[in-house]
């Protein structure tokens, strides 16, 4: 088997990032450490991977952003573009360029990211959490690739990631429902497999339970994450419970809220007189919903800017480990809920 940078690190008794710094002549490495690493390199006859050295030298001033850019992605994941705009603003202010790479046609999750790592076409990677799996995570760690993951990976890892606390956002929604005196609440969620939707739902259920109020399974409606899916699910659930409509509906995002309000209108139910309504996210459809919805909003543009800043910090300090919830949610009071005095 060929000798790897891990073998050199083990022989010299240092980390892989220290070996990388020695290979790239970092001035922050002490002469004693550099001599020990170079002795290990000579002893093991290690030949550095020139592409890996290029990555470590940060020579391209380019960052690759990997995400799903397939048809309809703007509607299925509207936050993505605000996040990318925040990343782009921060990187360009530091004289970096941003290259978008589509993951929508991968034959397996992480395929495009691994290809970019092998190509060494950038100084680092920013990867949407949906494109990350354990195999890719291990590849990133083994290759010592500077990276930031957008979204908390749903497995144990040593990756650098940044996310919004969506569970906390769910707790905010629950607290507002309690403030409005709404105990019987219907939650319209995205897909069962959608991590973000599940985090918001989990936080909401916890928040309601903290106030000794249990939301039964019959008051949770999963959809296909589209406006039409939310309309059909809401219509079905409300028709099944027409003798006891819920006091309020929580929509996992404003796209679903648009479908929910259409279903309410078809059943001749008004907001907030008959049923109160709260949604997560003002963008993209809250402006066309009548009445103006109350929303738990998250500044995802700021999260993108934070990710851009962090990838640059990671390039400057390869040993830096970032695992953080950065952007906090905020309640925007609209006309679709009526808090108690």
Short mmCIF file of C-alpha atoms in Angstrom, two decimals:
data_model
loop_
_atom_site.label_atom_id
_atom_site.label_comp_id
_atom_site.label_asym_id
_atom_site.label_seq_id
_atom_site.Cartn_x
_atom_site.Cartn_y
_atom_site.Cartn_z
CA UNK A 1 0.00 0.00 0.00
CA UNK A 2 1.24 3.52 -0.75
CA UNK A 3 2.42 5.65 2.15
CA UNK A 4 -0.14 8.30 3.15
CA UNK A 5 0.01 11.56 5.05
CA UNK A 6 -1.59 9.70 7.97
CA UNK A 7 1.40 7.33 8.07
CA UNK A 8 3.78 10.28 8.17
CA UNK A 9 1.77 11.94 10.93
CA UNK A 10 1.79 8.75 13.01
CA UNK A 11 5.55 8.27 12.53
CA UNK A 12 6.30 11.89 13.50
CA UNK A 13 3.77 11.95 16.34
CA UNK A 14 1.87 14.95 14.95
CA UNK A 15 -1.48 15.63 13.29
CA UNK A 16 -2.12 15.34 9.53
CA UNK A 17 -2.69 19.10 9.34
CA UNK A 18 0.78 19.66 10.85
CA UNK A 19 2.33 17.47 8.16
CA UNK A 20 0.40 19.47 5.55
CA UNK A 21 1.74 22.73 6.99
CA UNK A 22 5.30 21.43 6.89
CA UNK A 23 4.84 20.37 3.26
CA UNK A 24 3.65 23.90 2.46
CA UNK A 25 6.36 25.63 4.51
CA UNK A 26 4.09 27.34 7.04
CA UNK A 27 6.10 29.75 9.20
CA UNK A 28 4.01 28.90 12.28
CA UNK A 29 5.58 25.43 12.55
CA UNK A 30 8.58 25.23 14.87
CA UNK A 31 11.93 24.11 13.36
CA UNK A 32 11.98 21.10 15.70
CA UNK A 33 8.54 19.91 14.54
CA UNK A 34 9.40 20.51 10.89
CA UNK A 35 12.62 18.50 11.28
CA UNK A 36 10.72 15.61 12.89
CA UNK A 37 8.15 15.57 10.09
CA UNK A 38 10.80 15.77 7.35
CA UNK A 39 12.68 12.90 8.99
CA UNK A 40 9.48 10.80 8.93
CA UNK A 41 8.92 11.71 5.27
CA UNK A 42 12.45 10.61 4.39
CA UNK A 43 12.25 7.42 6.45
CA UNK A 44 8.91 6.34 4.90
CA UNK A 45 9.84 7.56 1.37
CA UNK A 46 6.59 9.55 1.31
CA UNK A 47 5.78 11.33 -1.95
CA UNK A 48 3.30 14.21 -1.37
CA UNK A 49 0.15 14.34 -3.45
CA UNK A 50 0.61 17.50 -5.52
CA UNK A 51 -3.14 18.01 -5.72
CA UNK A 52 -3.47 17.86 -1.95
CA UNK A 53 -0.63 20.36 -1.63
CA UNK A 54 -2.51 22.65 -4.00
CA UNK A 55 -5.57 22.42 -1.75
CA UNK A 56 -3.50 23.29 1.31
CA UNK A 57 -1.79 26.24 -0.38
CA UNK A 58 -5.13 27.90 -1.06
CA UNK A 59 -3.93 28.86 -4.52
CA UNK A 60 -7.17 29.24 -6.45
CA UNK A 61 -9.05 31.87 -4.38
CA UNK A 62 -12.15 29.85 -5.29
CA UNK A 63 -14.70 28.06 -3.12
CA UNK A 64 -17.03 25.36 -4.50
CA UNK A 65 -20.64 25.34 -3.26
CA UNK A 66 -22.39 21.97 -3.76
CA UNK A 67 -26.19 21.78 -3.66
CA UNK A 68 -29.22 20.49 -5.54
CA UNK A 69 -29.80 22.78 -8.53
CA UNK A 70 -32.33 20.57 -10.28
CA UNK A 71 -35.56 21.81 -11.80
CA UNK A 72 -37.98 23.07 -9.15
CA UNK A 73 -35.34 23.31 -6.42
CA UNK A 74 -36.06 27.03 -5.97
CA UNK A 75 -39.58 26.14 -4.80
CA UNK A 76 -38.70 23.02 -2.83
CA UNK A 77 -35.79 24.64 -0.99
CA UNK A 78 -36.16 28.44 -1.26
CA UNK A 79 -33.71 29.06 1.59
CA UNK A 80 -30.87 27.72 -0.51
CA UNK A 81 -30.61 30.83 -2.67
CA UNK A 82 -30.63 33.25 0.26
CA UNK A 83 -27.88 31.16 1.87
CA UNK A 84 -25.84 31.19 -1.35
CA UNK A 85 -26.31 34.96 -1.64
CA UNK A 86 -24.93 35.40 1.89
CA UNK A 87 -21.98 33.11 1.12
CA UNK A 88 -21.26 34.95 -2.13
CA UNK A 89 -21.36 38.38 -0.48
CA UNK A 90 -18.90 37.35 2.21
CA UNK A 91 -16.49 35.55 -0.14
CA UNK A 92 -16.36 38.35 -2.72
CA UNK A 93 -15.64 40.86 0.04
CA UNK A 94 -12.53 38.73 0.73
CA UNK A 95 -11.59 38.49 -2.98
CA UNK A 96 -12.76 34.89 -3.36
CA UNK A 97 -14.93 33.52 -6.15
CA UNK A 98 -17.80 31.07 -5.71
CA UNK A 99 -18.46 28.14 -8.06
CA UNK A 100 -21.81 26.32 -7.96
CA UNK A 101 -21.86 22.55 -8.49
CA UNK A 102 -25.13 20.66 -9.01
CA UNK A 103 -25.70 17.48 -7.00
CA UNK A 104 -29.17 16.70 -8.38
CA UNK A 105 -28.03 14.00 -10.81
CA UNK A 106 -25.61 12.11 -8.57
CA UNK A 107 -25.63 8.34 -8.87
CA UNK A 108 -24.95 8.18 -5.11
CA UNK A 109 -24.95 10.86 -2.37
CA UNK A 110 -21.64 12.71 -2.22
CA UNK A 111 -20.50 11.74 -5.72
CA UNK A 112 -19.95 15.31 -6.97
CA UNK A 113 -18.21 16.38 -3.76
CA UNK A 114 -15.75 13.48 -4.04
CA UNK A 115 -15.13 14.42 -7.68
CA UNK A 116 -14.35 18.01 -6.68
CA UNK A 117 -12.00 16.80 -3.95
CA UNK A 118 -10.12 14.67 -6.49
CA UNK A 119 -9.96 17.55 -8.97
CA UNK A 120 -8.62 19.98 -6.35
CA UNK A 121 -10.21 22.83 -8.27
CA UNK A 122 -10.84 25.01 -5.21
CA UNK A 123 -9.40 25.98 -1.86
CA UNK A 124 -12.38 24.56 0.02
CA UNK A 125 -15.94 23.26 -0.15
CA UNK A 126 -19.27 24.49 1.17
CA UNK A 127 -21.76 21.63 0.99
CA UNK A 128 -25.50 21.63 1.57
CA UNK A 129 -26.32 19.10 4.28
CA UNK A 130 -28.58 17.07 1.99
CA UNK A 131 -25.54 16.14 -0.12
CA UNK A 132 -23.54 14.72 2.82
CA UNK A 133 -23.38 11.13 4.02
CA UNK A 134 -20.99 9.16 6.23
CA UNK A 135 -18.84 7.97 3.32
CA UNK A 136 -18.31 11.52 2.06
CA UNK A 137 -17.66 12.73 5.62
CA UNK A 138 -14.88 10.18 6.03
CA UNK A 139 -13.43 11.15 2.65
CA UNK A 140 -13.35 14.83 3.66
CA UNK A 141 -11.64 14.03 6.95
CA UNK A 142 -9.10 11.64 5.40
CA UNK A 143 -8.17 14.15 2.69
CA UNK A 144 -8.04 17.04 5.20
CA UNK A 145 -10.29 19.17 2.97
CA UNK A 146 -11.24 22.66 4.23
CA UNK A 147 -15.05 22.62 4.36
CA UNK A 148 -18.26 23.91 5.92
CA UNK A 149 -21.49 21.89 5.85
CA UNK A 150 -24.75 23.87 5.67
CA UNK A 151 -26.96 22.00 8.11
CA UNK A 152 -26.29 19.68 11.03
CA UNK A 153 -25.44 16.18 9.67
CA UNK A 154 -27.75 13.55 11.16
CA UNK A 155 -24.87 11.23 12.16
CA UNK A 156 -21.88 11.41 14.50
CA UNK A 157 -19.05 13.22 12.74
CA UNK A 158 -15.95 15.39 12.93
CA UNK A 159 -17.16 17.68 10.15
CA UNK A 160 -17.34 21.47 10.36
CA UNK A 161 -20.97 22.55 10.12
CA UNK A 162 -23.25 25.52 10.72
CA UNK A 163 -27.00 25.47 11.14
CA UNK A 164 -30.04 27.28 12.44
CA UNK A 165 -31.70 25.83 15.55
CA UNK A 166 -34.90 24.65 13.86
CA UNK A 167 -36.01 22.76 16.97
CA UNK A 168 -35.85 26.03 18.91
CA UNK A 169 -37.94 27.65 16.17
CA UNK A 170 -40.55 24.93 16.76
CA UNK A 171 -40.54 25.73 20.47
CA UNK A 172 -41.12 29.41 19.64
CA UNK A 173 -44.17 28.42 17.57
CA UNK A 174 -45.52 26.33 20.46
CA UNK A 175 -45.03 29.19 22.93
CA UNK A 176 -46.95 31.52 20.62
CA UNK A 177 -49.80 29.04 20.31
CA UNK A 178 -50.00 28.89 24.10
CA UNK A 179 -50.00 32.71 24.22
CA UNK A 180 -52.94 32.66 21.82
CA UNK A 181 -54.81 30.13 23.97
CA UNK A 182 -54.63 27.50 21.23
CA UNK A 183 -54.21 24.01 22.66
CA UNK A 184 -55.79 21.95 19.87
CA UNK A 185 -53.33 22.57 17.04
CA UNK A 186 -52.81 20.92 13.64
CA UNK A 187 -49.20 20.79 12.37
CA UNK A 188 -48.77 20.63 8.58
CA UNK A 189 -45.28 19.24 7.96
CA UNK A 190 -43.12 18.52 4.93
CA UNK A 191 -41.99 15.03 4.00
CA UNK A 192 -41.41 12.48 6.75
CA UNK A 193 -37.82 12.19 5.50
CA UNK A 194 -37.20 15.96 5.63
CA UNK A 195 -34.72 16.65 8.43
CA UNK A 196 -35.51 20.37 8.73
CA UNK A 197 -39.26 19.74 8.89
CA UNK A 198 -38.79 17.03 11.50
CA UNK A 199 -36.63 19.32 13.64
CA UNK A 200 -39.31 22.01 13.62
CA UNK A 201 -42.02 19.48 14.37
CA UNK A 202 -39.98 17.92 17.18
CA UNK A 203 -39.39 21.33 18.75
CA UNK A 204 -43.07 22.22 18.45
CA UNK A 205 -44.23 18.98 20.08
CA UNK A 206 -41.70 19.45 22.88
CA UNK A 207 -42.78 23.05 23.40
CA UNK A 208 -46.42 22.06 23.66
CA UNK A 209 -45.59 19.18 25.99
CA UNK A 210 -43.59 21.55 28.20
CA UNK A 211 -46.93 23.30 28.77
CA UNK A 212 -48.55 19.93 29.56
CA UNK A 213 -50.31 19.84 26.22
CA UNK A 214 -49.95 16.68 24.10
CA UNK A 215 -50.49 16.91 20.34
CA UNK A 216 -51.89 13.57 19.07
CA UNK A 217 -50.66 11.87 15.89
CA UNK A 218 -54.00 12.66 14.24
CA UNK A 219 -53.08 16.37 14.42
CA UNK A 220 -49.89 15.94 12.37
CA UNK A 221 -50.21 16.04 8.60
CA UNK A 222 -47.27 15.12 6.38
CA UNK A 223 -47.13 16.37 2.79
CA UNK A 224 -44.93 16.05 -0.28
CA UNK A 225 -43.52 19.51 0.60
CA UNK A 226 -45.52 21.29 -2.12
CA UNK A 227 -48.34 23.82 -2.04
CA UNK A 228 -50.69 21.29 -3.66
CA UNK A 229 -49.65 18.61 -1.19
CA UNK A 230 -50.39 20.93 1.75
CA UNK A 231 -53.79 21.81 0.26
CA UNK A 232 -54.78 18.16 -0.18
CA UNK A 233 -53.52 17.06 3.25
CA UNK A 234 -55.23 19.95 5.05
CA UNK A 235 -58.49 19.40 3.21
CA UNK A 236 -58.46 15.70 4.07
CA UNK A 237 -57.65 16.21 7.77
CA UNK A 238 -60.18 18.98 8.30
CA UNK A 239 -62.97 17.10 6.55
CA UNK A 240 -62.26 14.12 8.80
CA UNK A 241 -62.53 16.35 11.88
CA UNK A 242 -65.30 18.72 10.76
CA UNK A 243 -67.14 18.17 14.05
CA UNK A 244 -64.11 19.52 15.99
CA UNK A 245 -61.84 21.72 13.94
CA UNK A 246 -58.47 22.56 15.49
CA UNK A 247 -58.08 25.99 17.03
CA UNK A 248 -54.98 26.70 14.95
CA UNK A 249 -52.71 25.37 12.24
CA UNK A 250 -48.90 25.53 12.25
CA UNK A 251 -47.37 25.37 8.75
CA UNK A 252 -43.79 24.12 8.43
CA UNK A 253 -43.03 26.82 5.83
CA UNK A 254 -44.79 29.52 3.83
CA UNK A 255 -45.05 27.33 0.73
CA UNK A 256 -47.22 24.92 2.72
CA UNK A 257 -49.11 27.85 4.27
CA UNK A 258 -50.23 28.89 0.80
CA UNK A 259 -51.84 25.48 0.26
CA UNK A 260 -53.33 25.47 3.77
CA UNK A 261 -55.06 28.84 3.28
CA UNK A 262 -56.54 27.60 0.00
CA UNK A 263 -58.02 24.58 1.79
CA UNK A 264 -59.43 26.80 4.55
CA UNK A 265 -61.04 29.06 1.98
CA UNK A 266 -62.64 26.08 0.23
CA UNK A 267 -64.15 25.00 3.56
CA UNK A 268 -65.39 28.56 4.17
CA UNK A 269 -63.18 28.89 7.25
CA UNK A 270 -61.65 32.30 7.95
CA UNK A 271 -58.31 33.19 9.52
CA UNK A 272 -58.02 34.02 12.39
CA UNK A 273 -61.72 34.02 13.39
CA UNK A 274 -62.35 30.31 12.78
CA UNK A 275 -58.80 28.95 12.81
CA UNK A 276 -55.60 30.80 13.69
CA UNK A 277 -52.50 30.20 11.58
CA UNK A 278 -48.75 30.53 12.03
CA UNK A 279 -45.98 29.63 9.61
CA UNK A 280 -42.22 29.34 9.60
CA UNK A 281 -40.35 31.65 7.23
CA UNK A 282 -41.57 34.85 5.62
CA UNK A 283 -39.98 33.89 2.31
CA UNK A 284 -41.16 33.26 -0.40
CA UNK A 285 -44.98 33.32 -0.17
CA UNK A 286 -46.01 35.08 3.02
CA UNK A 287 -46.47 38.34 1.12
CA UNK A 288 -49.34 36.91 -0.94
CA UNK A 289 -51.15 35.21 1.95
CA UNK A 290 -54.22 37.02 3.28
CA UNK A 291 -54.36 37.90 6.10
CA UNK A 292 -50.68 38.59 6.67
CA UNK A 293 -49.42 35.49 8.51
CA UNK A 294 -47.64 35.42 11.84
CA UNK A 295 -44.27 33.78 11.22
CA UNK A 296 -41.26 32.34 12.98
CA UNK A 297 -38.58 33.75 10.72
CA UNK A 298 -34.91 32.86 10.32
CA UNK A 299 -32.24 35.04 8.70
CA UNK A 300 -30.73 32.43 6.41
CA UNK A 301 -28.86 35.11 4.41
CA UNK A 302 -26.91 35.83 7.59
CA UNK A 303 -26.25 32.12 8.02
CA UNK A 304 -24.77 32.04 4.51
CA UNK A 305 -22.55 35.03 5.31
CA UNK A 306 -21.42 33.27 8.48
CA UNK A 307 -20.59 30.14 6.46
CA UNK A 308 -18.53 32.23 4.03
CA UNK A 309 -16.63 33.82 6.89
CA UNK A 310 -16.05 30.45 8.53
CA UNK A 311 -14.63 28.73 5.44
CA UNK A 312 -12.05 31.52 5.21
CA UNK A 313 -11.23 31.09 8.91
CA UNK A 314 -10.92 27.35 8.27
CA UNK A 315 -8.46 28.00 5.43
CA UNK A 316 -6.37 30.18 7.73
CA UNK A 317 -6.54 27.64 10.56
CA UNK A 318 -6.95 24.07 9.25
CA UNK A 319 -7.18 22.67 12.79
CA UNK A 320 -10.27 24.76 13.56
CA UNK A 321 -13.37 22.64 14.31
CA UNK A 322 -16.69 24.46 13.84
CA UNK A 323 -19.93 22.85 14.96
CA UNK A 324 -22.42 25.55 15.74
CA UNK A 325 -26.00 26.77 15.64
CA UNK A 326 -25.62 30.37 14.51
CA UNK A 327 -28.85 32.11 13.56
CA UNK A 328 -31.69 32.35 16.08
CA UNK A 329 -35.37 32.50 15.06
CA UNK A 330 -37.58 35.51 15.72
CA UNK A 331 -41.38 35.85 15.95
CA UNK A 332 -42.95 38.25 13.43
CA UNK A 333 -46.47 39.02 14.58
CA UNK A 334 -48.98 39.13 11.74
CA UNK A 335 -52.76 39.19 11.53
CA UNK A 336 -53.35 35.43 11.42
CA UNK A 337 -53.04 34.88 15.18
CA UNK A 338 -54.55 36.70 18.17
CA UNK A 339 -52.35 36.61 21.28
CA UNK A 340 -54.18 36.90 24.60
CA UNK A 341 -53.74 40.27 26.36
#
